[in-house]
Amino acid sequence: KNHKLLLDNDEEPPKFEIETSSDFVSNFLDNVEIDEPNEQNEADINTLLTSINPNAQQRILLAKVNVLTEENHNAANIISNLKAEIAQTKARLNEVEEERAKLFQSHSALTNATNKLKKEHDALKSKHSVSECERIRFRSDNDSLKRKLDQNESEIKRLTARISRAQEGINRVKLVNVQTNENQRESFEAIRRQLNEAKANQKRLERQKSEILAAFRKQTKLIDLLRRQKMSDSELCLVKQGAEAKLYKATLFSTEPKLCIVKERFTKAYRHPQLDRLLTLHRMKAELRQLWQCSKLGIPVPAVYHVDSTKRQIWMSHAGPNSLTLHHWLHDLYERTIPQNPGLCRRYYDRMASQLGQLLSKLHSHHIVHGDLTTANIMVRQKLPEQMDESNGDSEPLDLVLIDFGLSTGVSCDSSMRLPEEKGVDLYVFERALCSVLDRPPADCIEDGSDILIPENMLERCLHYYEHFYQEMPRNNGLEKAGQKRQKVQAESRAPVKEILHRLSEIRMRGRKRVCIG
């Protein structure tokens, strides 16, 4: 019954406390009622004992001891009996405790089994619910598939009807195609005949073309041979001799005789012949490369007619019969015009400053450094003011030509950190050359302190136009944008020219050569 109650209540069975023999005896003695003599009896006994003789007192005491001994013996028997009962009770309690432990183990095992069965029951319930959901879903899928099958059957019937109608149309189209193919076959035969005739004509034209090209090559070789003979036969008139080459004036006999300039680099005896030849060819290639680059960019330079590497000659176009160097043009303008008409001289000075600034900015904005930018290497094709019509003289632009690219270099702005320095040196050389040409005009010809006839003001005007046109060049090359992007491009284009002008101010203080120490 206790086991059943424990299973039903799911509680742990009670534990029994076992008392020891000493505890049991003390409890028993506390619970046993012993008749204790009262004070009156003790007083009577004491009075009686004092009245009798000692022997009688001894016998009374012995009797009393015997009674007490017997009572003690009885109490000892009772205690031994109680100890035996306690031992039996302990044994019984141990058996009960063992039985309780066994029952508790079986109870825990049954509890675990019950929990396991509950979990399995819950899992089966969840599986059952999932299976029920899947069954419902499968049923709905089955219904939808049935509907789709019905729709497909109806669609198949409709498509079958359409296919039958299309087949009838195809048969009709086939009949039309057969008739069309017959007509096309006839037209194709006619086109094939025309193509064959065209191919035959093309082959005939190719043969004629090859014959004409062969004849043209022969004529070109003859013309080249005759041109070389005429060049060798043409008289070379020495114009000028520099440190690296001689300049000759000659006539190029082609379809029409052309006046040209021949630049011949002479040999230098102090160098090894092979080294001298290699250096000369290298410099000729560099000069020709810069001339070609400038002509491609629209910078006015002489046109190259012929190159003779064996004679070290470059045949170039002449600047013109009335052309002058900038040195002579400024000198003649200063000498002839200032005394008679200072106002006209100022206008031409301003136009020349504008043209020079535009030309140099275009050259430097494309990252080309001339290397020897003096007034002798800038040609002016325009006539002098007294030789021009004053009605349109102010509006007609001055035609400038750059020459002598023997020391020029051209590098990318991103690939060389020395490029602003080289451009600054280029401007410094031009500035010193211009200062050596210009003279200070008489005091009566100067209007105010900012007169352009003063050499310093002329140089400042050239640099002003240089900076202005240097900013305009990137926009003309496709960098112009609208709105805020235009301002950004302008701000970015000012940075290089400011760097160049800053380097120019440094070069003015130290000279064109950089310090090689420190």
Short mmCIF file of C-alpha atoms in Angstrom, two decimals:
data_model
loop_
_atom_site.label_atom_id
_atom_site.label_comp_id
_atom_site.label_asym_id
_atom_site.label_seq_id
_atom_site.Cartn_x
_atom_site.Cartn_y
_atom_site.Cartn_z
CA LYS A 1 0.00 0.00 0.00
CA ASN A 2 2.78 2.41 0.86
CA HIS A 3 4.47 1.69 -2.51
CA LYS A 4 1.19 2.33 -4.33
CA LEU A 5 0.69 5.57 -2.45
CA LEU A 6 4.24 6.64 -3.29
CA LEU A 7 3.63 5.94 -7.00
CA ASP A 8 0.34 7.80 -6.93
CA ASN A 9 1.61 10.80 -4.98
CA ASP A 10 5.00 10.83 -6.79
CA GLU A 11 6.71 11.66 -3.46
CA GLU A 12 9.79 10.33 -1.74
CA PRO A 13 8.96 7.76 1.08
CA PRO A 14 9.51 8.95 4.67
CA LYS A 15 12.74 8.17 6.51
CA PHE A 16 12.71 6.54 10.00
CA GLU A 17 15.00 7.77 12.79
CA ILE A 18 16.61 5.02 14.91
CA GLU A 19 17.45 5.84 18.53
CA THR A 20 20.48 4.40 20.35
CA SER A 21 20.25 2.28 23.54
CA SER A 22 21.47 5.07 25.81
CA ASP A 23 18.90 7.45 24.42
CA PHE A 24 16.19 4.83 24.82
CA VAL A 25 17.16 4.09 28.49
CA SER A 26 17.30 7.76 29.38
CA ASN A 27 13.90 8.30 27.83
CA PHE A 28 12.55 5.22 29.60
CA LEU A 29 13.85 6.29 33.02
CA ASP A 30 12.42 9.72 32.44
CA ASN A 31 9.03 8.20 31.67
CA VAL A 32 8.98 5.56 34.53
CA GLU A 33 7.19 6.76 37.64
CA ILE A 34 9.07 5.84 40.88
CA ASP A 35 7.53 6.41 44.22
CA GLU A 36 9.78 8.78 46.07
CA PRO A 37 9.59 9.04 49.86
CA ASN A 38 8.12 12.20 51.12
CA GLU A 39 9.72 14.36 53.85
CA GLN A 40 7.41 13.13 56.66
CA ASN A 41 8.34 9.49 56.09
CA GLU A 42 12.03 10.36 56.02
CA ALA A 43 11.71 12.23 59.25
CA ASP A 44 9.89 9.36 60.94
CA ILE A 45 12.52 6.87 59.73
CA ASN A 46 15.34 9.05 60.96
CA THR A 47 13.64 9.43 64.35
CA LEU A 48 13.15 5.67 64.55
CA LEU A 49 16.76 4.97 63.64
CA THR A 50 18.07 7.24 66.33
CA SER A 51 15.97 5.54 68.95
CA ILE A 52 17.17 2.01 68.26
CA ASN A 53 20.60 0.51 68.81
CA PRO A 54 23.25 0.38 66.09
CA ASN A 55 22.80 -3.32 65.33
CA ALA A 56 19.17 -2.77 64.58
CA GLN A 57 20.11 0.21 62.43
CA GLN A 58 22.56 -1.97 60.53
CA ARG A 59 19.95 -4.66 59.94
CA ILE A 60 17.48 -2.08 58.72
CA LEU A 61 20.04 -0.61 56.36
CA LEU A 62 20.98 -4.06 55.05
CA ALA A 63 17.32 -4.80 54.42
CA LYS A 64 17.02 -1.52 52.65
CA VAL A 65 20.14 -2.32 50.55
CA ASN A 66 18.71 -5.72 49.64
CA VAL A 67 15.48 -4.14 48.54
CA LEU A 68 17.37 -1.62 46.48
CA THR A 69 19.60 -4.35 45.00
CA GLU A 70 16.55 -6.38 44.00
CA GLU A 71 14.97 -3.33 42.46
CA ASN A 72 18.21 -2.59 40.63
CA HIS A 73 18.34 -6.17 39.35
CA ASN A 74 14.77 -5.90 38.12
CA ALA A 75 15.58 -2.62 36.43
CA ALA A 76 18.65 -4.22 34.78
CA ASN A 77 16.48 -7.05 33.46
CA ILE A 78 14.00 -4.57 32.13
CA ILE A 79 16.84 -2.62 30.45
CA SER A 80 18.28 -5.80 28.85
CA ASN A 81 14.85 -6.70 27.56
CA LEU A 82 14.46 -3.23 26.19
CA LYS A 83 17.89 -3.42 24.50
CA ALA A 84 16.88 -6.67 22.83
CA GLU A 85 13.70 -5.07 21.62
CA ILE A 86 15.73 -2.08 20.38
CA ALA A 87 18.06 -4.40 18.43
CA GLN A 88 15.07 -6.14 16.87
CA THR A 89 13.57 -2.76 16.06
CA LYS A 90 16.88 -1.65 14.44
CA ALA A 91 17.01 -4.78 12.32
CA ARG A 92 13.44 -4.25 11.29
CA LEU A 93 14.16 -0.63 10.52
CA ASN A 94 17.18 -1.60 8.34
CA GLU A 95 15.00 -4.02 6.44
CA VAL A 96 12.38 -1.33 6.02
CA GLU A 97 15.09 1.14 4.85
CA GLU A 98 16.41 -1.36 2.28
CA GLU A 99 12.89 -2.00 1.10
CA ARG A 100 12.32 1.75 0.88
CA ALA A 101 15.53 2.22 -1.23
CA LYS A 102 14.46 -0.57 -3.57
CA LEU A 103 11.02 0.96 -3.85
CA PHE A 104 12.58 4.40 -4.53
CA GLN A 105 14.81 2.95 -7.29
CA SER A 106 11.87 1.22 -8.88
CA HIS A 107 9.87 4.43 -8.50
CA SER A 108 12.60 6.50 -10.27
CA ALA A 109 12.87 3.91 -13.05
CA LEU A 110 9.10 3.95 -13.48
CA THR A 111 9.15 7.76 -13.45
CA ASN A 112 11.84 7.86 -16.19
CA ALA A 113 9.90 5.34 -18.22
CA THR A 114 6.75 7.40 -17.77
CA ASN A 115 8.56 10.60 -18.90
CA LYS A 116 10.00 8.78 -21.89
CA LEU A 117 6.57 7.51 -22.81
CA LYS A 118 5.19 11.03 -22.45
CA LYS A 119 7.90 12.42 -24.79
CA GLU A 120 7.25 9.67 -27.31
CA HIS A 121 3.57 10.40 -27.03
CA ASP A 122 4.21 14.13 -27.70
CA ALA A 123 6.51 13.31 -30.64
CA LEU A 124 3.88 11.02 -32.09
CA LYS A 125 1.31 13.77 -31.65
CA SER A 126 3.53 16.30 -33.53
CA LYS A 127 4.23 13.74 -36.27
CA HIS A 128 0.55 13.07 -36.49
CA SER A 129 -0.19 16.80 -36.87
CA VAL A 130 2.56 17.14 -39.53
CA SER A 131 1.22 14.12 -41.36
CA GLU A 132 -2.25 15.59 -41.19
CA CYS A 133 -0.99 18.87 -42.66
CA GLU A 134 0.87 17.03 -45.42
CA ARG A 135 -2.23 14.99 -46.14
CA ILE A 136 -4.26 18.18 -46.46
CA ARG A 137 -1.57 19.74 -48.66
CA PHE A 138 -1.34 16.65 -50.86
CA ARG A 139 -5.07 16.67 -51.20
CA SER A 140 -5.04 20.35 -52.26
CA ASP A 141 -2.13 19.65 -54.67
CA ASN A 142 -4.04 16.74 -56.08
CA ASP A 143 -7.06 18.94 -56.62
CA SER A 144 -4.94 21.64 -58.30
CA LEU A 145 -3.26 19.01 -60.50
CA LYS A 146 -6.63 17.71 -61.52
CA ARG A 147 -7.71 21.22 -62.45
CA LYS A 148 -4.46 21.75 -64.40
CA LEU A 149 -4.96 18.46 -66.21
CA ASP A 150 -8.43 19.54 -67.17
CA GLN A 151 -7.08 22.86 -68.37
CA ASN A 152 -4.28 21.12 -70.30
CA GLU A 153 -6.76 18.83 -71.97
CA SER A 154 -8.87 21.78 -73.03
CA GLU A 155 -5.72 23.61 -74.18
CA ILE A 156 -4.60 20.54 -76.14
CA LYS A 157 -7.95 20.41 -77.86
CA ARG A 158 -7.73 24.12 -78.71
CA LEU A 159 -4.12 23.76 -79.93
CA THR A 160 -5.04 20.76 -82.01
CA ALA A 161 -7.69 22.83 -83.72
CA ARG A 162 -5.23 25.67 -84.28
CA ILE A 163 -2.57 23.25 -85.59
CA SER A 164 -5.02 21.85 -88.06
CA ARG A 165 -5.87 25.35 -89.25
CA ALA A 166 -2.15 26.23 -89.37
CA GLN A 167 -1.42 23.10 -91.36
CA GLU A 168 -3.98 24.15 -93.90
CA GLY A 169 -2.36 27.59 -94.05
CA ILE A 170 1.10 26.00 -94.41
CA ASN A 171 -0.09 23.95 -97.31
CA ARG A 172 -1.37 27.08 -98.98
CA VAL A 173 1.91 28.89 -98.26
CA LYS A 174 3.88 25.95 -99.66
CA LEU A 175 2.06 26.27 -102.91
CA VAL A 176 2.81 29.99 -102.97
CA ASN A 177 6.48 29.33 -102.04
CA VAL A 178 6.87 26.84 -104.85
CA GLN A 179 5.71 29.44 -107.29
CA THR A 180 7.89 32.11 -105.63
CA ASN A 181 10.96 29.81 -105.66
CA GLU A 182 10.58 29.26 -109.34
CA ASN A 183 10.46 33.01 -109.90
CA GLN A 184 13.41 33.58 -107.52
CA ARG A 185 15.43 30.85 -109.19
CA GLU A 186 15.07 32.65 -112.46
CA SER A 187 16.02 35.99 -110.83
CA PHE A 188 18.98 34.33 -109.03
CA GLU A 189 20.26 32.98 -112.30
CA ALA A 190 20.13 36.47 -113.73
CA ILE A 191 21.88 37.90 -110.65
CA ARG A 192 24.54 35.16 -110.80
CA ARG A 193 25.25 36.03 -114.39
CA GLN A 194 25.55 39.70 -113.40
CA LEU A 195 27.90 38.79 -110.51
CA ASN A 196 30.09 36.74 -112.80
CA GLU A 197 30.29 39.66 -115.17
CA ALA A 198 31.08 42.01 -112.24
CA LYS A 199 33.81 39.64 -110.99
CA ALA A 200 35.32 39.50 -114.43
CA ASN A 201 35.26 43.30 -114.61
CA GLN A 202 36.79 43.50 -111.11
CA LYS A 203 39.61 41.15 -112.07
CA ARG A 204 40.23 43.22 -115.17
CA LEU A 205 40.25 46.40 -113.05
CA GLU A 206 42.61 44.76 -110.53
CA ARG A 207 45.01 43.90 -113.31
CA GLN A 208 44.80 47.45 -114.59
CA LYS A 209 45.29 48.76 -111.04
CA SER A 210 48.37 46.59 -110.49
CA GLU A 211 49.77 47.73 -113.83
CA ILE A 212 49.07 51.37 -112.92
CA LEU A 213 50.65 50.92 -109.45
CA ALA A 214 53.71 49.28 -110.95
CA ALA A 215 54.02 52.14 -113.42
CA PHE A 216 53.46 54.65 -110.60
CA ARG A 217 56.19 53.03 -108.50
CA LYS A 218 58.56 53.22 -111.43
CA GLN A 219 57.65 56.85 -111.99
CA THR A 220 58.03 57.56 -108.23
CA LYS A 221 61.47 56.00 -108.24
CA LEU A 222 62.39 58.04 -111.29
CA ILE A 223 60.97 61.20 -109.68
CA ASP A 224 62.86 60.51 -106.46
CA LEU A 225 66.03 59.86 -108.41
CA LEU A 226 65.53 63.05 -110.40
CA ARG A 227 64.74 64.99 -107.19
CA ARG A 228 67.93 63.74 -105.58
CA GLN A 229 69.87 64.68 -108.70
CA LYS A 230 68.25 68.12 -108.68
CA MET A 231 68.97 68.50 -104.95
CA SER A 232 72.56 67.55 -105.53
CA ASP A 233 72.69 69.86 -108.53
CA SER A 234 70.88 72.73 -106.76
CA GLU A 235 73.11 75.50 -105.48
CA LEU A 236 73.27 75.89 -101.71
CA CYS A 237 73.68 79.46 -100.54
CA LEU A 238 75.04 79.76 -97.00
CA VAL A 239 72.79 81.89 -94.83
CA LYS A 240 74.10 81.37 -91.33
CA GLN A 241 76.38 79.10 -89.35
CA GLY A 242 75.76 78.16 -85.74
CA ALA A 243 77.48 75.98 -83.19
CA GLU A 244 75.81 72.77 -84.39
CA ALA A 245 74.81 73.29 -88.03
CA LYS A 246 74.90 75.44 -91.12
CA LEU A 247 71.83 76.97 -92.78
CA TYR A 248 71.65 77.10 -96.56
CA LYS A 249 69.08 78.62 -98.85
CA ALA A 250 68.20 76.39 -101.80
CA THR A 251 65.47 75.67 -104.34
CA LEU A 252 63.57 72.39 -104.23
CA PHE A 253 62.68 71.29 -107.76
CA SER A 254 59.44 69.31 -107.56
CA THR A 255 56.24 69.94 -109.51
CA GLU A 256 56.88 73.61 -108.76
CA PRO A 257 60.17 75.09 -107.59
CA LYS A 258 60.04 75.88 -103.86
CA LEU A 259 62.32 78.06 -101.83
CA CYS A 260 63.54 76.06 -98.84
CA ILE A 261 66.07 76.07 -96.03
CA VAL A 262 68.63 73.26 -95.69
CA LYS A 263 69.95 72.59 -92.20
CA GLU A 264 73.18 70.61 -92.37
CA ARG A 265 74.85 69.37 -89.21
CA PHE A 266 78.58 69.35 -89.81
CA THR A 267 80.99 66.79 -88.45
CA LYS A 268 83.06 67.52 -85.36
CA ALA A 269 86.63 66.34 -85.62
CA TYR A 270 87.24 66.20 -81.86
CA ARG A 271 84.74 63.31 -81.53
CA HIS A 272 85.06 59.72 -82.65
CA PRO A 273 83.50 59.38 -86.12
CA GLN A 274 81.09 56.61 -85.13
CA LEU A 275 80.05 58.42 -81.93
CA ASP A 276 79.65 61.67 -83.87
CA ARG A 277 77.44 59.94 -86.45
CA LEU A 278 75.25 58.31 -83.78
CA LEU A 279 74.83 61.54 -81.81
CA THR A 280 74.01 63.51 -84.95
CA LEU A 281 71.40 60.97 -86.09
CA HIS A 282 69.88 60.91 -82.60
CA ARG A 283 69.56 64.71 -82.50
CA MET A 284 68.16 64.81 -86.03
CA LYS A 285 65.49 62.27 -85.04
CA ALA A 286 64.62 64.23 -81.91
CA GLU A 287 64.32 67.47 -83.89
CA LEU A 288 62.17 65.84 -86.58
CA ARG A 289 59.98 64.25 -83.92
CA GLN A 290 59.36 67.62 -82.25
CA LEU A 291 58.65 69.29 -85.60
CA TRP A 292 56.12 66.59 -86.45
CA GLN A 293 54.51 66.85 -83.00
CA CYS A 294 54.23 70.63 -83.25
CA SER A 295 52.75 70.50 -86.74
CA LYS A 296 50.21 67.93 -85.53
CA LEU A 297 49.21 70.23 -82.62
CA GLY A 298 48.85 73.26 -84.90
CA ILE A 299 51.96 75.10 -83.68
CA PRO A 300 53.50 77.06 -86.60
CA VAL A 301 56.80 75.38 -87.52
CA PRO A 302 58.59 74.81 -90.84
CA ALA A 303 57.35 71.93 -92.97
CA VAL A 304 59.86 69.12 -93.56
CA TYR A 305 60.36 68.31 -97.26
CA HIS A 306 63.25 65.88 -97.27
CA VAL A 307 65.75 64.23 -94.91
CA ASP A 308 69.18 63.06 -96.07
CA SER A 309 70.82 61.13 -93.23
CA THR A 310 74.04 60.47 -95.16
CA LYS A 311 74.64 64.19 -95.72
CA ARG A 312 73.06 65.09 -92.37
CA GLN A 313 70.64 67.46 -94.06
CA ILE A 314 67.04 68.43 -93.29
CA TRP A 315 65.20 70.26 -96.08
CA MET A 316 62.49 72.53 -94.63
CA SER A 317 60.13 75.15 -95.93
CA HIS A 318 61.23 78.77 -96.02
CA ALA A 319 59.39 81.22 -93.75
CA GLY A 320 58.81 83.59 -96.66
CA PRO A 321 60.62 86.18 -98.71
CA ASN A 322 59.57 89.03 -96.38
CA SER A 323 60.11 87.13 -93.12
CA LEU A 324 62.29 88.52 -90.39
CA THR A 325 63.52 87.26 -87.08
CA LEU A 326 61.78 88.68 -84.04
CA HIS A 327 65.02 90.45 -83.16
CA HIS A 328 65.14 92.39 -86.45
CA TRP A 329 61.36 92.94 -86.48
CA LEU A 330 61.38 94.58 -83.03
CA HIS A 331 64.49 96.57 -83.85
CA ASP A 332 63.07 97.89 -87.13
CA LEU A 333 59.73 98.65 -85.50
CA TYR A 334 61.47 100.51 -82.69
CA GLU A 335 63.76 102.49 -84.98
CA ARG A 336 61.24 103.43 -87.68
CA THR A 337 57.87 103.71 -85.96
CA ILE A 338 58.40 105.25 -82.51
CA PRO A 339 59.63 108.63 -83.74
CA GLN A 340 56.77 109.07 -86.25
CA ASN A 341 53.80 107.23 -84.63
CA PRO A 342 54.22 106.00 -81.01
CA GLY A 343 50.53 105.01 -80.79
CA LEU A 344 50.81 102.59 -83.73
CA CYS A 345 53.98 101.16 -82.18
CA ARG A 346 52.13 100.57 -78.91
CA ARG A 347 49.37 98.69 -80.75
CA TYR A 348 51.88 96.48 -82.54
CA TYR A 349 53.79 95.88 -79.33
CA ASP A 350 50.57 94.77 -77.63
CA ARG A 351 49.63 92.52 -80.56
CA MET A 352 53.11 91.02 -80.59
CA ALA A 353 52.95 90.39 -76.81
CA SER A 354 49.58 88.68 -77.27
CA GLN A 355 50.86 86.52 -80.14
CA LEU A 356 54.03 85.58 -78.26
CA GLY A 357 52.11 84.70 -75.07
CA GLN A 358 49.64 82.59 -77.04
CA LEU A 359 52.40 80.79 -78.97
CA LEU A 360 54.51 80.00 -75.88
CA SER A 361 51.49 78.94 -73.83
CA LYS A 362 50.39 76.58 -76.61
CA LEU A 363 53.89 75.14 -76.79
CA HIS A 364 54.24 74.65 -73.02
CA SER A 365 50.65 73.54 -72.40
CA HIS A 366 51.40 70.53 -74.63
CA HIS A 367 54.55 69.88 -72.53
CA ILE A 368 57.08 70.78 -75.22
CA VAL A 369 60.21 72.70 -74.15
CA HIS A 370 62.03 74.55 -76.94
CA GLY A 371 65.41 74.69 -75.19
CA ASP A 372 66.74 77.75 -77.09
CA LEU A 373 63.85 80.21 -77.06
CA THR A 374 65.60 83.36 -78.28
CA THR A 375 64.39 86.14 -80.56
CA ALA A 376 66.57 84.72 -83.35
CA ASN A 377 64.56 81.46 -83.34
CA ILE A 378 61.16 83.15 -83.81
CA MET A 379 60.35 84.27 -87.36
CA VAL A 380 57.75 86.92 -88.26
CA ARG A 381 56.14 86.59 -91.69
CA GLN A 382 54.21 89.89 -91.39
CA LYS A 383 55.37 93.02 -93.15
CA LEU A 384 56.43 96.13 -91.34
CA PRO A 385 53.73 98.68 -90.42
CA GLU A 386 54.74 101.18 -93.12
CA GLN A 387 54.40 98.41 -95.74
CA MET A 388 50.87 97.46 -94.60
CA ASP A 389 47.49 99.00 -95.10
CA GLU A 390 46.67 100.96 -91.94
CA SER A 391 42.93 100.39 -92.43
CA ASN A 392 43.13 96.67 -91.62
CA GLY A 393 46.58 96.49 -90.09
CA ASP A 394 45.30 96.30 -86.53
CA SER A 395 42.95 93.40 -87.23
CA GLU A 396 45.37 91.30 -89.27
CA PRO A 397 47.16 88.75 -87.00
CA LEU A 398 50.93 88.53 -86.90
CA ASP A 399 52.19 85.26 -88.38
CA LEU A 400 54.92 83.77 -86.14
CA VAL A 401 57.00 80.66 -86.88
CA LEU A 402 59.19 78.75 -84.39
CA ILE A 403 62.46 77.37 -85.74
CA ASP A 404 65.53 75.48 -84.48
CA PHE A 405 64.19 72.60 -82.37
CA GLY A 406 67.63 71.03 -82.00
CA LEU A 407 67.62 71.39 -78.20
CA SER A 408 63.89 70.82 -77.64
CA THR A 409 62.45 68.13 -75.40
CA GLY A 410 58.94 66.81 -75.03
CA VAL A 411 57.85 64.70 -72.10
CA SER A 412 54.57 63.86 -70.40
CA CYS A 413 53.59 66.08 -67.48
CA ASP A 414 53.01 63.02 -65.30
CA SER A 415 56.32 61.34 -66.09
CA SER A 416 58.77 64.16 -65.26
CA MET A 417 59.01 66.29 -62.14
CA ARG A 418 61.57 68.57 -63.88
CA LEU A 419 59.13 69.83 -66.49
CA PRO A 420 58.04 73.05 -64.62
CA GLU A 421 61.73 73.84 -64.06
CA GLU A 422 62.51 73.37 -67.78
CA LYS A 423 59.55 75.55 -68.80
CA GLY A 424 60.70 78.22 -66.35
CA VAL A 425 64.21 78.12 -67.85
CA ASP A 426 62.64 78.40 -71.31
CA LEU A 427 60.77 81.55 -70.26
CA TYR A 428 63.88 82.94 -68.56
CA VAL A 429 65.96 82.52 -71.76
CA PHE A 430 63.20 84.23 -73.75
CA GLU A 431 63.02 87.04 -71.18
CA ARG A 432 66.77 87.71 -71.27
CA ALA A 433 66.78 87.61 -75.08
CA LEU A 434 63.85 90.04 -75.23
CA CYS A 435 65.53 92.40 -72.74
CA SER A 436 68.68 92.46 -74.86
CA VAL A 437 66.66 93.47 -77.94
CA LEU A 438 64.32 96.09 -76.44
CA ASP A 439 65.65 99.54 -75.68
CA ARG A 440 64.07 102.09 -73.39
CA PRO A 441 62.21 104.65 -75.58
CA PRO A 442 62.69 108.40 -75.23
CA ALA A 443 60.95 110.09 -72.32
CA ASP A 444 58.66 112.16 -74.58
CA CYS A 445 57.20 108.93 -76.10
CA ILE A 446 56.18 107.42 -72.73
CA GLU A 447 52.65 108.30 -71.62
CA ASP A 448 52.60 106.79 -68.10
CA GLY A 449 54.42 104.25 -65.96
CA SER A 450 52.47 101.37 -67.48
CA ASP A 451 53.40 102.13 -71.09
CA ILE A 452 54.06 98.97 -73.09
CA LEU A 453 57.03 100.62 -74.80
CA ILE A 454 59.00 100.08 -71.57
CA PRO A 455 60.84 96.69 -71.81
CA GLU A 456 59.74 95.54 -68.33
CA ASN A 457 56.09 96.27 -69.18
CA MET A 458 56.46 94.44 -72.50
CA LEU A 459 57.75 91.35 -70.66
CA GLU A 460 54.99 91.60 -68.06
CA ARG A 461 52.43 91.84 -70.87
CA CYS A 462 53.85 88.72 -72.55
CA LEU A 463 53.65 86.76 -69.29
CA HIS A 464 50.08 88.00 -68.73
CA TYR A 465 48.99 86.65 -72.12
CA TYR A 466 51.02 83.50 -71.48
CA GLU A 467 49.13 82.83 -68.25
CA HIS A 468 45.77 83.70 -69.83
CA PHE A 469 46.15 81.41 -72.86
CA TYR A 470 47.74 78.66 -70.79
CA GLN A 471 44.48 78.43 -68.86
CA GLU A 472 42.42 78.41 -72.05
CA MET A 473 44.29 75.58 -73.78
CA PRO A 474 42.94 72.64 -71.69
CA ARG A 475 39.34 73.82 -72.26
CA ASN A 476 39.91 74.00 -76.00
CA ASN A 477 41.19 70.41 -75.91
CA GLY A 478 37.89 69.01 -74.66
CA LEU A 479 38.05 69.65 -70.92
CA GLU A 480 35.34 72.32 -70.91
CA LYS A 481 32.33 71.32 -68.82
CA ALA A 482 29.26 73.17 -67.61
CA GLY A 483 28.43 74.55 -64.17
CA GLN A 484 30.64 73.68 -61.25
CA LYS A 485 32.80 71.34 -63.33
CA ARG A 486 33.95 74.28 -65.45
CA GLN A 487 35.14 76.15 -62.36
CA LYS A 488 36.95 73.02 -61.19
CA VAL A 489 38.73 72.66 -64.56
CA GLN A 490 39.77 76.32 -64.47
CA ALA A 491 41.10 75.99 -60.93
CA GLU A 492 43.06 72.88 -61.90
CA SER A 493 44.45 74.52 -65.07
CA ARG A 494 45.81 77.49 -63.09
CA ALA A 495 47.94 75.30 -60.85
CA PRO A 496 50.59 74.31 -63.49
CA VAL A 497 51.06 77.85 -64.82
CA LYS A 498 51.38 79.23 -61.28
CA GLU A 499 54.06 76.63 -60.61
CA ILE A 500 55.89 77.62 -63.81
CA LEU A 501 55.79 81.34 -62.95
CA HIS A 502 56.95 80.57 -59.41
CA ARG A 503 59.91 78.64 -60.83
CA LEU A 504 60.61 81.58 -63.16
CA SER A 505 60.88 83.94 -60.18
CA GLU A 506 63.33 81.53 -58.52
CA ILE A 507 65.39 81.25 -61.72
CA ARG A 508 65.58 85.05 -61.97
CA MET A 509 67.25 85.17 -58.56
CA ARG A 510 69.75 82.35 -59.12
CA GLY A 511 70.20 82.16 -62.92
CA ARG A 512 69.30 79.44 -65.39
CA LYS A 513 71.74 76.87 -63.94
CA ARG A 514 70.69 75.04 -60.80
CA VAL A 515 73.02 74.78 -57.79
CA CYS A 516 74.56 71.31 -57.61
CA ILE A 517 75.42 71.39 -53.90
CA GLY A 518 73.41 71.20 -50.69
#
